[in-house]
Amino acid sequence: MSPEALPLLQVDHLDKCYGSILGCRAVSFDLYPGEVLAVVGESGSGKTTLLNCISGNLEVSTGEVRYLTRHGQRVDVCTLPEVRRRYLARTEWGIVRQNPRDGLRMDVSAGANIGEPLMATGARHYGSIRNAAQTWLQQIEIDPGRMDDLPSTFSGGMQQRLQIARNLVTQPRLVLMDEPTGGLDVSVQARLLDLLRRLVSELEIAVIVVTHDLAVARLLAHRTMVMWRGEVVEAGLTDQVLDDPQHAYTQLLVSSVLMP
Ligand SMILES: Nc1ncnc2c1ncn2[C@@H]1O[C@H](COP(=O)(O)OP(=O)(O)OP(=O)(O)O)[C@@H](O)[C@H]1O
């Protein structure tokens, strides 16, 4: 991350209410190119609401989400016409969902799951698409010999790695991840986290990762933001937030992990 870089994303006083229910309130932060931000907090604290507002999948109540495109144009995701938002989602963003089945096409092969986003961004040469799929399968430690197998024949951890490859193959600039290791065995989680850490740093992607697992924040994120009841109660460098929490809720969150 270069010190003079402009923020890739600027979230400014974002509020989201579902009728009378608060989703999130007054959320503001900047995210720089190549930076990984963890959003942590208990269930119902507003993490997914925030992520969905940032991706434009959920209409905000008030506030702005400004994104700097590859072409140097700053756009407000909240007011961007649907067609332009879809274009950005296809060409500049990735979204990794907790359940790989929500982020994969289960009725096409593993290779096609990786090849499709490439085709959607203009790749046409069958041989090079297949080569790229093969290289990515190797990257995510899946035997390229399984290229023509359906994702349903893969384990949960393999499916999640495939979803990650499907999202990263187009070299997005911003990836949003919602509990990417949730629902996996601890040993599978550790392997996935290692892989994510390597890929994110090699490809210099900016990431917002929503998690209730502080170990995920510790391993992946440069900065961590703590949410409680829809609001950000603490934010800073991950080590600082987790080793020296200032807010009572963060202290509780950190100490509850330390308890046997
Ligand atoms: N579609 C909806 N309609 C009404 N209220 C909602 C809706 N989605 C979320 N909420 C409410 O918004 C608040 C924040 O929920 P959100 O799902 O963003 O939290 P979260 O931190 O992501 O929780 P989890 O970790 O369980 O996914 C909660 O009170 C929730 O009940």
PDB file of C-alpha atoms and ligand atoms in Angstrom:
ATOM      1  CA  MET A   1       0.000   0.000   0.000  1.00  0.00           C
ATOM      2  CA  SER A   2       1.690   3.199  -1.089  1.00  0.00           C
ATOM      3  CA  PRO A   3       1.461   6.091   1.376  1.00  0.00           C
ATOM      4  CA  GLU A   4       0.359   8.601  -1.259  1.00  0.00           C
ATOM      5  CA  ALA A   5      -2.430   6.371  -2.620  1.00  0.00           C
ATOM      6  CA  LEU A   6      -5.966   7.745  -2.641  1.00  0.00           C
ATOM      7  CA  PRO A   7      -8.636   5.789  -0.772  1.00  0.00           C
ATOM      8  CA  LEU A   8     -10.233   3.123  -2.928  1.00  0.00           C
ATOM      9  CA  LEU A   9     -13.415   3.279  -0.885  1.00  0.00           C
ATOM     10  CA  GLN A  10     -14.856   6.028   1.301  1.00  0.00           C
ATOM     11  CA  VAL A  11     -17.819   5.122   3.454  1.00  0.00           C
ATOM     12  CA  ASP A  12     -19.381   8.296   4.796  1.00  0.00           C
ATOM     13  CA  HIS A  13     -21.996   8.417   7.567  1.00  0.00           C
ATOM     14  CA  LEU A  14     -23.795   5.335   6.386  1.00  0.00           C
ATOM     15  CA  ASP A  15     -27.137   4.562   8.009  1.00  0.00           C
ATOM     16  CA  LYS A  16     -29.426   1.654   7.258  1.00  0.00           C
ATOM     17  CA  CYS A  17     -32.748   1.030   8.947  1.00  0.00           C
ATOM     18  CA  TYR A  18     -35.185  -1.768   8.190  1.00  0.00           C
ATOM     19  CA  GLY A  19     -38.361   0.091   9.090  1.00  0.00           C
ATOM     20  CA  SER A  20     -37.966   0.702  12.811  1.00  0.00           C
ATOM     21  CA  ILE A  21     -35.112  -1.819  13.157  1.00  0.00           C
ATOM     22  CA  LEU A  22     -31.591  -0.436  13.131  1.00  0.00           C
ATOM     23  CA  GLY A  23     -29.210  -2.180  10.716  1.00  0.00           C
ATOM     24  CA  CYS A  24     -26.199   0.112  11.081  1.00  0.00           C
ATOM     25  CA  ARG A  25     -25.675   3.754  12.013  1.00  0.00           C
ATOM     26  CA  ALA A  26     -23.133   6.497  11.282  1.00  0.00           C
ATOM     27  CA  VAL A  27     -20.515   4.180   9.811  1.00  0.00           C
ATOM     28  CA  SER A  28     -17.583   6.043   8.255  1.00  0.00           C
ATOM     29  CA  PHE A  29     -14.183   4.756   7.139  1.00  0.00           C
ATOM     30  CA  ASP A  30     -11.686   4.864   4.283  1.00  0.00           C
ATOM     31  CA  LEU A  31     -10.152   1.776   2.699  1.00  0.00           C
ATOM     32  CA  TYR A  32      -6.898   2.042   0.750  1.00  0.00           C
ATOM     33  CA  PRO A  33      -5.737  -0.094  -2.194  1.00  0.00           C
ATOM     34  CA  GLY A  34      -4.317  -3.383  -0.950  1.00  0.00           C
ATOM     35  CA  GLU A  35      -5.619  -2.871   2.585  1.00  0.00           C
ATOM     36  CA  VAL A  36      -7.475  -5.571   4.499  1.00  0.00           C
ATOM     37  CA  LEU A  37     -10.139  -4.403   6.949  1.00  0.00           C
ATOM     38  CA  ALA A  38     -11.902  -6.799   9.315  1.00  0.00           C
ATOM     39  CA  VAL A  39     -15.367  -5.935  10.580  1.00  0.00           C
ATOM     40  CA  VAL A  40     -15.991  -7.852  13.788  1.00  0.00           C
ATOM     41  CA  GLY A  41     -18.887  -8.037  16.228  1.00  0.00           C
ATOM     42  CA  GLU A  42     -21.499 -10.383  17.570  1.00  0.00           C
ATOM     43  CA  SER A  43     -24.497 -11.656  15.651  1.00  0.00           C
ATOM     44  CA  GLY A  44     -26.911  -8.839  14.833  1.00  0.00           C
ATOM     45  CA  SER A  45     -24.309  -6.057  15.209  1.00  0.00           C
ATOM     46  CA  GLY A  46     -24.824  -4.891  11.616  1.00  0.00           C
ATOM     47  CA  LYS A  47     -21.820  -6.419   9.811  1.00  0.00           C
ATOM     48  CA  THR A  48     -23.714  -8.016   6.932  1.00  0.00           C
ATOM     49  CA  THR A  49     -25.968  -4.980   6.591  1.00  0.00           C
ATOM     50  CA  LEU A  50     -22.870  -2.823   6.171  1.00  0.00           C
ATOM     51  CA  LEU A  51     -21.334  -5.169   3.599  1.00  0.00           C
ATOM     52  CA  ASN A  52     -24.554  -5.312   1.579  1.00  0.00           C
ATOM     53  CA  CYS A  53     -24.848  -1.515   1.587  1.00  0.00           C
ATOM     54  CA  ILE A  54     -21.247  -1.182   0.391  1.00  0.00           C
ATOM     55  CA  SER A  55     -21.788  -3.613  -2.489  1.00  0.00           C
ATOM     56  CA  GLY A  56     -24.964  -1.742  -3.456  1.00  0.00           C
ATOM     57  CA  ASN A  57     -27.097  -4.833  -2.869  1.00  0.00           C
ATOM     58  CA  LEU A  58     -29.006  -3.059  -0.150  1.00  0.00           C
ATOM     59  CA  GLU A  59     -30.410   0.449  -0.414  1.00  0.00           C
ATOM     60  CA  VAL A  60     -28.934   2.732   2.260  1.00  0.00           C
ATOM     61  CA  SER A  61     -31.146   5.009   4.368  1.00  0.00           C
ATOM     62  CA  THR A  62     -28.608   7.861   4.303  1.00  0.00           C
ATOM     63  CA  GLY A  63     -24.903   8.274   3.637  1.00  0.00           C
ATOM     64  CA  GLU A  64     -22.491   7.673   0.775  1.00  0.00           C
ATOM     65  CA  VAL A  65     -20.214   4.893  -0.428  1.00  0.00           C
ATOM     66  CA  ARG A  66     -17.678   6.418  -2.802  1.00  0.00           C
ATOM     67  CA  TYR A  67     -15.524   4.081  -4.893  1.00  0.00           C
ATOM     68  CA  LEU A  68     -12.526   5.025  -7.040  1.00  0.00           C
ATOM     69  CA  THR A  69     -12.704   3.078 -10.309  1.00  0.00           C
ATOM     70  CA  ARG A  70      -9.757   1.699 -12.305  1.00  0.00           C
ATOM     71  CA  HIS A  71     -10.208   4.687 -14.587  1.00  0.00           C
ATOM     72  CA  GLY A  72      -9.796   7.175 -11.753  1.00  0.00           C
ATOM     73  CA  GLN A  73     -13.460   8.119 -11.538  1.00  0.00           C
ATOM     74  CA  ARG A  74     -15.021   8.374  -8.070  1.00  0.00           C
ATOM     75  CA  VAL A  75     -18.596   7.099  -8.045  1.00  0.00           C
ATOM     76  CA  ASP A  76     -21.247   6.880  -5.323  1.00  0.00           C
ATOM     77  CA  VAL A  77     -22.235   3.217  -5.251  1.00  0.00           C
ATOM     78  CA  CYS A  78     -25.555   4.098  -3.568  1.00  0.00           C
ATOM     79  CA  THR A  79     -26.797   6.228  -6.449  1.00  0.00           C
ATOM     80  CA  LEU A  80     -25.039   4.492  -9.338  1.00  0.00           C
ATOM     81  CA  PRO A  81     -27.403   3.195 -12.034  1.00  0.00           C
ATOM     82  CA  GLU A  82     -27.909  -0.565 -11.692  1.00  0.00           C
ATOM     83  CA  VAL A  83     -26.228  -1.312 -15.010  1.00  0.00           C
ATOM     84  CA  ARG A  84     -23.035   0.510 -13.995  1.00  0.00           C
ATOM     85  CA  ARG A  85     -23.017  -1.131 -10.599  1.00  0.00           C
ATOM     86  CA  ARG A  86     -23.288  -4.546 -12.227  1.00  0.00           C
ATOM     87  CA  TYR A  87     -20.405  -3.646 -14.530  1.00  0.00           C
ATOM     88  CA  LEU A  88     -18.243  -2.676 -11.548  1.00  0.00           C
ATOM     89  CA  ALA A  89     -19.248  -5.847  -9.715  1.00  0.00           C
ATOM     90  CA  ARG A  90     -18.150  -7.880 -12.751  1.00  0.00           C
ATOM     91  CA  THR A  91     -14.912  -6.062 -13.504  1.00  0.00           C
ATOM     92  CA  GLU A  92     -13.589  -4.621 -10.236  1.00  0.00           C
ATOM     93  CA  TRP A  93     -15.187  -6.388  -7.273  1.00  0.00           C
ATOM     94  CA  GLY A  94     -15.481  -9.855  -5.857  1.00  0.00           C
ATOM     95  CA  ILE A  95     -17.917 -11.146  -3.249  1.00  0.00           C
ATOM     96  CA  VAL A  96     -17.074 -14.253  -1.242  1.00  0.00           C
ATOM     97  CA  ARG A  97     -20.084 -15.610   0.617  1.00  0.00           C
ATOM     98  CA  GLN A  98     -20.124 -17.727   3.745  1.00  0.00           C
ATOM     99  CA  ASN A  99     -21.839 -20.584   1.968  1.00  0.00           C
ATOM    100  CA  PRO A 100     -19.858 -21.464  -1.183  1.00  0.00           C
ATOM    101  CA  ARG A 101     -23.082 -22.740  -2.771  1.00  0.00           C
ATOM    102  CA  ASP A 102     -24.308 -19.118  -2.845  1.00  0.00           C
ATOM    103  CA  GLY A 103     -21.222 -17.962  -4.719  1.00  0.00           C
ATOM    104  CA  LEU A 104     -20.649 -20.888  -7.097  1.00  0.00           C
ATOM    105  CA  ARG A 105     -22.597 -22.227 -10.057  1.00  0.00           C
ATOM    106  CA  MET A 106     -23.248 -25.706  -8.747  1.00  0.00           C
ATOM    107  CA  ASP A 107     -24.493 -27.024 -12.100  1.00  0.00           C
ATOM    108  CA  VAL A 108     -21.275 -26.369 -14.033  1.00  0.00           C
ATOM    109  CA  SER A 109     -17.780 -27.813 -13.635  1.00  0.00           C
ATOM    110  CA  ALA A 110     -15.041 -26.425 -11.403  1.00  0.00           C
ATOM    111  CA  GLY A 111     -13.165 -25.234 -14.500  1.00  0.00           C
ATOM    112  CA  ALA A 112     -16.237 -23.441 -15.824  1.00  0.00           C
ATOM    113  CA  ASN A 113     -16.747 -21.777 -12.446  1.00  0.00           C
ATOM    114  CA  ILE A 114     -13.326 -20.190 -12.852  1.00  0.00           C
ATOM    115  CA  GLY A 115     -13.618 -19.610 -16.608  1.00  0.00           C
ATOM    116  CA  GLU A 116     -17.018 -17.900 -16.597  1.00  0.00           C
ATOM    117  CA  PRO A 117     -15.936 -14.651 -14.901  1.00  0.00           C
ATOM    118  CA  LEU A 118     -13.053 -14.433 -17.370  1.00  0.00           C
ATOM    119  CA  MET A 119     -15.479 -14.759 -20.268  1.00  0.00           C
ATOM    120  CA  ALA A 120     -17.736 -12.156 -18.651  1.00  0.00           C
ATOM    121  CA  THR A 121     -14.818  -9.733 -18.731  1.00  0.00           C
ATOM    122  CA  GLY A 122     -14.007 -10.366 -22.383  1.00  0.00           C
ATOM    123  CA  ALA A 123     -11.794 -13.500 -22.580  1.00  0.00           C
ATOM    124  CA  ARG A 124     -12.708 -15.561 -25.644  1.00  0.00           C
ATOM    125  CA  HIS A 125      -9.876 -17.988 -26.324  1.00  0.00           C
ATOM    126  CA  TYR A 126     -10.953 -21.418 -25.042  1.00  0.00           C
ATOM    127  CA  GLY A 127      -7.384 -22.699 -24.587  1.00  0.00           C
ATOM    128  CA  SER A 128      -6.226 -19.752 -22.520  1.00  0.00           C
ATOM    129  CA  ILE A 129      -9.378 -19.786 -20.382  1.00  0.00           C
ATOM    130  CA  ARG A 130      -8.803 -23.485 -19.675  1.00  0.00           C
ATOM    131  CA  ASN A 131      -5.133 -22.799 -18.887  1.00  0.00           C
ATOM    132  CA  ALA A 132      -6.106 -20.036 -16.475  1.00  0.00           C
ATOM    133  CA  ALA A 133      -8.593 -22.377 -14.766  1.00  0.00           C
ATOM    134  CA  GLN A 134      -5.880 -25.024 -14.464  1.00  0.00           C
ATOM    135  CA  THR A 135      -3.398 -22.551 -12.954  1.00  0.00           C
ATOM    136  CA  TRP A 136      -6.000 -21.327 -10.473  1.00  0.00           C
ATOM    137  CA  LEU A 137      -6.920 -24.841  -9.410  1.00  0.00           C
ATOM    138  CA  GLN A 138      -3.233 -25.362  -8.629  1.00  0.00           C
ATOM    139  CA  GLN A 139      -3.112 -22.046  -6.737  1.00  0.00           C
ATOM    140  CA  ILE A 140      -6.005 -23.141  -4.533  1.00  0.00           C
ATOM    141  CA  GLU A 141      -4.484 -26.593  -4.039  1.00  0.00           C
ATOM    142  CA  ILE A 142      -7.106 -28.551  -5.980  1.00  0.00           C
ATOM    143  CA  ASP A 143      -5.889 -31.248  -8.363  1.00  0.00           C
ATOM    144  CA  PRO A 144      -6.289 -29.760 -11.886  1.00  0.00           C
ATOM    145  CA  GLY A 145      -7.352 -33.264 -12.930  1.00  0.00           C
ATOM    146  CA  ARG A 146     -10.671 -32.436 -11.235  1.00  0.00           C
ATOM    147  CA  MET A 147     -11.307 -29.506 -13.575  1.00  0.00           C
ATOM    148  CA  ASP A 148     -14.356 -31.142 -15.165  1.00  0.00           C
ATOM    149  CA  ASP A 149     -15.921 -32.278 -11.880  1.00  0.00           C
ATOM    150  CA  LEU A 150     -18.975 -30.539 -10.460  1.00  0.00           C
ATOM    151  CA  PRO A 151     -18.446 -28.501  -7.257  1.00  0.00           C
ATOM    152  CA  SER A 152     -20.981 -30.745  -5.495  1.00  0.00           C
ATOM    153  CA  THR A 153     -18.378 -33.532  -5.612  1.00  0.00           C
ATOM    154  CA  PHE A 154     -15.958 -31.334  -3.600  1.00  0.00           C
ATOM    155  CA  SER A 155     -15.637 -31.009   0.188  1.00  0.00           C
ATOM    156  CA  GLY A 156     -16.826 -27.810   1.913  1.00  0.00           C
ATOM    157  CA  GLY A 157     -13.264 -26.498   2.156  1.00  0.00           C
ATOM    158  CA  MET A 158     -12.584 -27.232  -1.527  1.00  0.00           C
ATOM    159  CA  GLN A 159     -15.834 -25.515  -2.538  1.00  0.00           C
ATOM    160  CA  GLN A 160     -14.843 -22.449  -0.541  1.00  0.00           C
ATOM    161  CA  ARG A 161     -11.399 -22.398  -2.199  1.00  0.00           C
ATOM    162  CA  LEU A 162     -13.114 -22.692  -5.584  1.00  0.00           C
ATOM    163  CA  GLN A 163     -15.389 -19.772  -4.739  1.00  0.00           C
ATOM    164  CA  ILE A 164     -12.300 -17.743  -3.877  1.00  0.00           C
ATOM    165  CA  ALA A 165     -10.673 -18.619  -7.222  1.00  0.00           C
ATOM    166  CA  ARG A 166     -13.888 -17.700  -9.075  1.00  0.00           C
ATOM    167  CA  ASN A 167     -13.746 -14.306  -7.393  1.00  0.00           C
ATOM    168  CA  LEU A 168     -10.048 -13.604  -7.770  1.00  0.00           C
ATOM    169  CA  VAL A 169      -9.435 -14.845 -11.321  1.00  0.00           C
ATOM    170  CA  THR A 170     -10.444 -11.481 -12.815  1.00  0.00           C
ATOM    171  CA  GLN A 171      -8.019  -9.666 -10.495  1.00  0.00           C
ATOM    172  CA  PRO A 172     -10.597  -7.530  -8.696  1.00  0.00           C
ATOM    173  CA  ARG A 173      -9.493  -4.427  -6.809  1.00  0.00           C
ATOM    174  CA  LEU A 174     -11.961  -4.872  -3.947  1.00  0.00           C
ATOM    175  CA  VAL A 175     -13.228  -8.105  -2.448  1.00  0.00           C
ATOM    176  CA  LEU A 176     -15.989  -8.298   0.141  1.00  0.00           C
ATOM    177  CA  MET A 177     -16.027 -11.446   2.250  1.00  0.00           C
ATOM    178  CA  ASP A 178     -18.837 -12.454   4.595  1.00  0.00           C
ATOM    179  CA  GLU A 179     -17.630 -15.016   7.158  1.00  0.00           C
ATOM    180  CA  PRO A 180     -15.427 -16.805   4.596  1.00  0.00           C
ATOM    181  CA  THR A 181     -14.325 -19.473   7.080  1.00  0.00           C
ATOM    182  CA  GLY A 182     -17.672 -19.896   8.838  1.00  0.00           C
ATOM    183  CA  GLY A 183     -19.086 -23.405   8.910  1.00  0.00           C
ATOM    184  CA  LEU A 184     -15.733 -25.102   8.231  1.00  0.00           C
ATOM    185  CA  ASP A 185     -13.729 -27.418  10.503  1.00  0.00           C
ATOM    186  CA  VAL A 186     -10.958 -25.714  12.446  1.00  0.00           C
ATOM    187  CA  SER A 187      -8.146 -27.379  10.469  1.00  0.00           C
ATOM    188  CA  VAL A 188      -9.880 -26.553   7.178  1.00  0.00           C
ATOM    189  CA  GLN A 189     -10.304 -22.963   8.366  1.00  0.00           C
ATOM    190  CA  ALA A 190      -6.592 -22.655   9.104  1.00  0.00           C
ATOM    191  CA  ARG A 191      -5.648 -23.869   5.637  1.00  0.00           C
ATOM    192  CA  LEU A 192      -8.151 -21.511   4.011  1.00  0.00           C
ATOM    193  CA  LEU A 193      -6.887 -18.560   6.032  1.00  0.00           C
ATOM    194  CA  ASP A 194      -3.302 -19.280   4.983  1.00  0.00           C
ATOM    195  CA  LEU A 195      -4.387 -19.416   1.367  1.00  0.00           C
ATOM    196  CA  LEU A 196      -6.386 -16.197   1.632  1.00  0.00           C
ATOM    197  CA  ARG A 197      -3.532 -14.384   3.316  1.00  0.00           C
ATOM    198  CA  ARG A 198      -1.106 -15.435   0.581  1.00  0.00           C
ATOM    199  CA  LEU A 199      -3.410 -14.575  -2.325  1.00  0.00           C
ATOM    200  CA  VAL A 200      -4.554 -11.244  -0.937  1.00  0.00           C
ATOM    201  CA  SER A 201      -0.996 -10.096  -0.347  1.00  0.00           C
ATOM    202  CA  GLU A 202       0.331 -11.424  -3.694  1.00  0.00           C
ATOM    203  CA  LEU A 203      -2.486  -9.828  -5.682  1.00  0.00           C
ATOM    204  CA  GLU A 204      -2.574  -6.640  -3.544  1.00  0.00           C
ATOM    205  CA  ILE A 205      -6.352  -6.691  -3.295  1.00  0.00           C
ATOM    206  CA  ALA A 206      -8.285  -4.483  -0.899  1.00  0.00           C
ATOM    207  CA  VAL A 207     -10.559  -6.631   1.249  1.00  0.00           C
ATOM    208  CA  ILE A 208     -13.357  -6.071   3.722  1.00  0.00           C
ATOM    209  CA  VAL A 209     -13.846  -9.257   5.683  1.00  0.00           C
ATOM    210  CA  VAL A 210     -16.816  -9.622   7.991  1.00  0.00           C
ATOM    211  CA  THR A 211     -16.259 -12.122  10.763  1.00  0.00           C
ATOM    212  CA  HIS A 212     -17.233 -12.906  14.310  1.00  0.00           C
ATOM    213  CA  ASP A 213     -13.929 -14.795  14.657  1.00  0.00           C
ATOM    214  CA  LEU A 214     -11.143 -12.594  15.997  1.00  0.00           C
ATOM    215  CA  ALA A 215      -8.535 -15.099  14.765  1.00  0.00           C
ATOM    216  CA  VAL A 216      -9.591 -14.295  11.200  1.00  0.00           C
ATOM    217  CA  ALA A 217      -9.109 -10.588  11.871  1.00  0.00           C
ATOM    218  CA  ARG A 218      -5.747 -11.246  13.523  1.00  0.00           C
ATOM    219  CA  LEU A 219      -4.459 -13.324  10.625  1.00  0.00           C
ATOM    220  CA  LEU A 220      -5.772 -11.374   7.669  1.00  0.00           C
ATOM    221  CA  ALA A 221      -6.482  -7.778   8.541  1.00  0.00           C
ATOM    222  CA  HIS A 222      -4.274  -4.704   8.731  1.00  0.00           C
ATOM    223  CA  ARG A 223      -7.088  -2.824  10.429  1.00  0.00           C
ATOM    224  CA  THR A 224     -10.071  -3.926  12.476  1.00  0.00           C
ATOM    225  CA  MET A 225     -13.372  -2.209  13.083  1.00  0.00           C
ATOM    226  CA  VAL A 226     -15.585  -3.386  15.955  1.00  0.00           C
ATOM    227  CA  MET A 227     -19.364  -3.087  15.607  1.00  0.00           C
ATOM    228  CA  TRP A 228     -21.889  -3.233  18.391  1.00  0.00           C
ATOM    229  CA  ARG A 229     -25.615  -2.655  18.050  1.00  0.00           C
ATOM    230  CA  GLY A 230     -25.173  -1.221  14.564  1.00  0.00           C
ATOM    231  CA  GLU A 231     -22.437   1.257  15.405  1.00  0.00           C
ATOM    232  CA  VAL A 232     -18.645   1.253  15.161  1.00  0.00           C
ATOM    233  CA  VAL A 233     -17.384   1.377  18.728  1.00  0.00           C
ATOM    234  CA  GLU A 234     -13.672   0.965  18.013  1.00  0.00           C
ATOM    235  CA  ALA A 235     -11.358   0.929  15.011  1.00  0.00           C
ATOM    236  CA  GLY A 236      -7.623   0.845  14.470  1.00  0.00           C
ATOM    237  CA  LEU A 237      -4.656  -1.335  13.610  1.00  0.00           C
ATOM    238  CA  THR A 238      -5.651  -4.939  14.259  1.00  0.00           C
ATOM    239  CA  ASP A 239      -2.918  -5.678  16.804  1.00  0.00           C
ATOM    240  CA  GLN A 240      -3.708  -2.477  18.653  1.00  0.00           C
ATOM    241  CA  VAL A 241      -7.451  -3.164  18.802  1.00  0.00           C
ATOM    242  CA  LEU A 242      -7.051  -6.798  19.843  1.00  0.00           C
ATOM    243  CA  ASP A 243      -4.106  -6.376  22.236  1.00  0.00           C
ATOM    244  CA  ASP A 244      -5.178  -3.139  23.851  1.00  0.00           C
ATOM    245  CA  PRO A 245      -8.947  -2.804  23.423  1.00  0.00           C
ATOM    246  CA  GLN A 246     -10.324   0.509  24.665  1.00  0.00           C
ATOM    247  CA  HIS A 247     -14.082   0.038  24.455  1.00  0.00           C
ATOM    248  CA  ALA A 248     -15.813  -2.141  27.048  1.00  0.00           C
ATOM    249  CA  TYR A 249     -17.505  -4.217  24.323  1.00  0.00           C
ATOM    250  CA  THR A 250     -14.188  -4.905  22.550  1.00  0.00           C
ATOM    251  CA  GLN A 251     -12.658  -5.849  25.897  1.00  0.00           C
ATOM    252  CA  LEU A 252     -15.490  -8.318  26.433  1.00  0.00           C
ATOM    253  CA  LEU A 253     -15.104  -9.711  22.918  1.00  0.00           C
ATOM    254  CA  VAL A 254     -11.360 -10.193  23.333  1.00  0.00           C
ATOM    255  CA  SER A 255     -11.591 -11.656  26.832  1.00  0.00           C
ATOM    256  CA  SER A 256     -14.314 -14.103  25.820  1.00  0.00           C
ATOM    257  CA  VAL A 257     -11.895 -15.596  23.268  1.00  0.00           C
ATOM    258  CA  LEU A 258      -9.184 -15.928  25.886  1.00  0.00           C
ATOM    259  CA  MET A 259     -11.456 -17.818  28.284  1.00  0.00           C
ATOM    260  CA  PRO A 260     -10.983 -21.627  28.193  1.00  0.00           C
TER     261      PRO A 260
HETATM  262  N1  LIG B   1     -33.980  -7.959   6.056  1.00  0.00           N
HETATM  263  C1  LIG B   1     -34.050  -7.497   7.301  1.00  0.00           C
HETATM  264  N2  LIG B   1     -35.204  -7.027   7.789  1.00  0.00           N
HETATM  265  C2  LIG B   1     -35.296  -6.532   9.051  1.00  0.00           C
HETATM  266  N3  LIG B   1     -34.243  -6.466   9.899  1.00  0.00           N
HETATM  267  C3  LIG B   1     -33.067  -6.931   9.464  1.00  0.00           C
HETATM  268  C4  LIG B   1     -32.896  -7.481   8.135  1.00  0.00           C
HETATM  269  N4  LIG B   1     -31.593  -7.847   7.995  1.00  0.00           N
HETATM  270  C5  LIG B   1     -30.993  -7.559   9.164  1.00  0.00           C
HETATM  271  N5  LIG B   1     -31.860  -7.011  10.045  1.00  0.00           N
HETATM  272  C6  LIG B   1     -31.575  -6.547  11.413  1.00  0.00           C
HETATM  273  O1  LIG B   1     -30.477  -5.649  11.359  1.00  0.00           O
HETATM  274  C7  LIG B   1     -29.620  -5.857  12.470  1.00  0.00           C
HETATM  275  C8  LIG B   1     -28.203  -6.164  11.954  1.00  0.00           C
HETATM  276  O2  LIG B   1     -28.242  -7.438  11.282  1.00  0.00           O
HETATM  277  P1  LIG B   1     -27.015  -7.998  10.432  1.00  0.00           P
HETATM  278  O3  LIG B   1     -27.468  -9.231   9.735  1.00  0.00           O
HETATM  279  O4  LIG B   1     -26.442  -6.907   9.630  1.00  0.00           O
HETATM  280  O5  LIG B   1     -25.986  -8.362  11.607  1.00  0.00           O
HETATM  281  P2  LIG B   1     -24.681  -9.265  11.549  1.00  0.00           P
HETATM  282  O6  LIG B   1     -23.718  -8.596  12.480  1.00  0.00           O
HETATM  283  O7  LIG B   1     -24.250  -9.465  10.163  1.00  0.00           O
HETATM  284  O8  LIG B   1     -25.203 -10.616  12.180  1.00  0.00           O
HETATM  285  P3  LIG B   1     -24.749 -12.142  11.812  1.00  0.00           P
HETATM  286  O9  LIG B   1     -23.326 -12.255  12.285  1.00  0.00           O
HETATM  287  O10 LIG B   1     -25.699 -12.966  12.610  1.00  0.00           O
HETATM  288  O11 LIG B   1     -24.918 -12.291  10.334  1.00  0.00           O
HETATM  289  C9  LIG B   1     -30.233  -6.976  13.285  1.00  0.00           C
HETATM  290  O12 LIG B   1     -30.992  -6.412  14.319  1.00  0.00           O
HETATM  291  C10 LIG B   1     -31.133  -7.687  12.312  1.00  0.00           C
HETATM  292  O13 LIG B   1     -32.234  -8.277  12.957  1.00  0.00           O
END
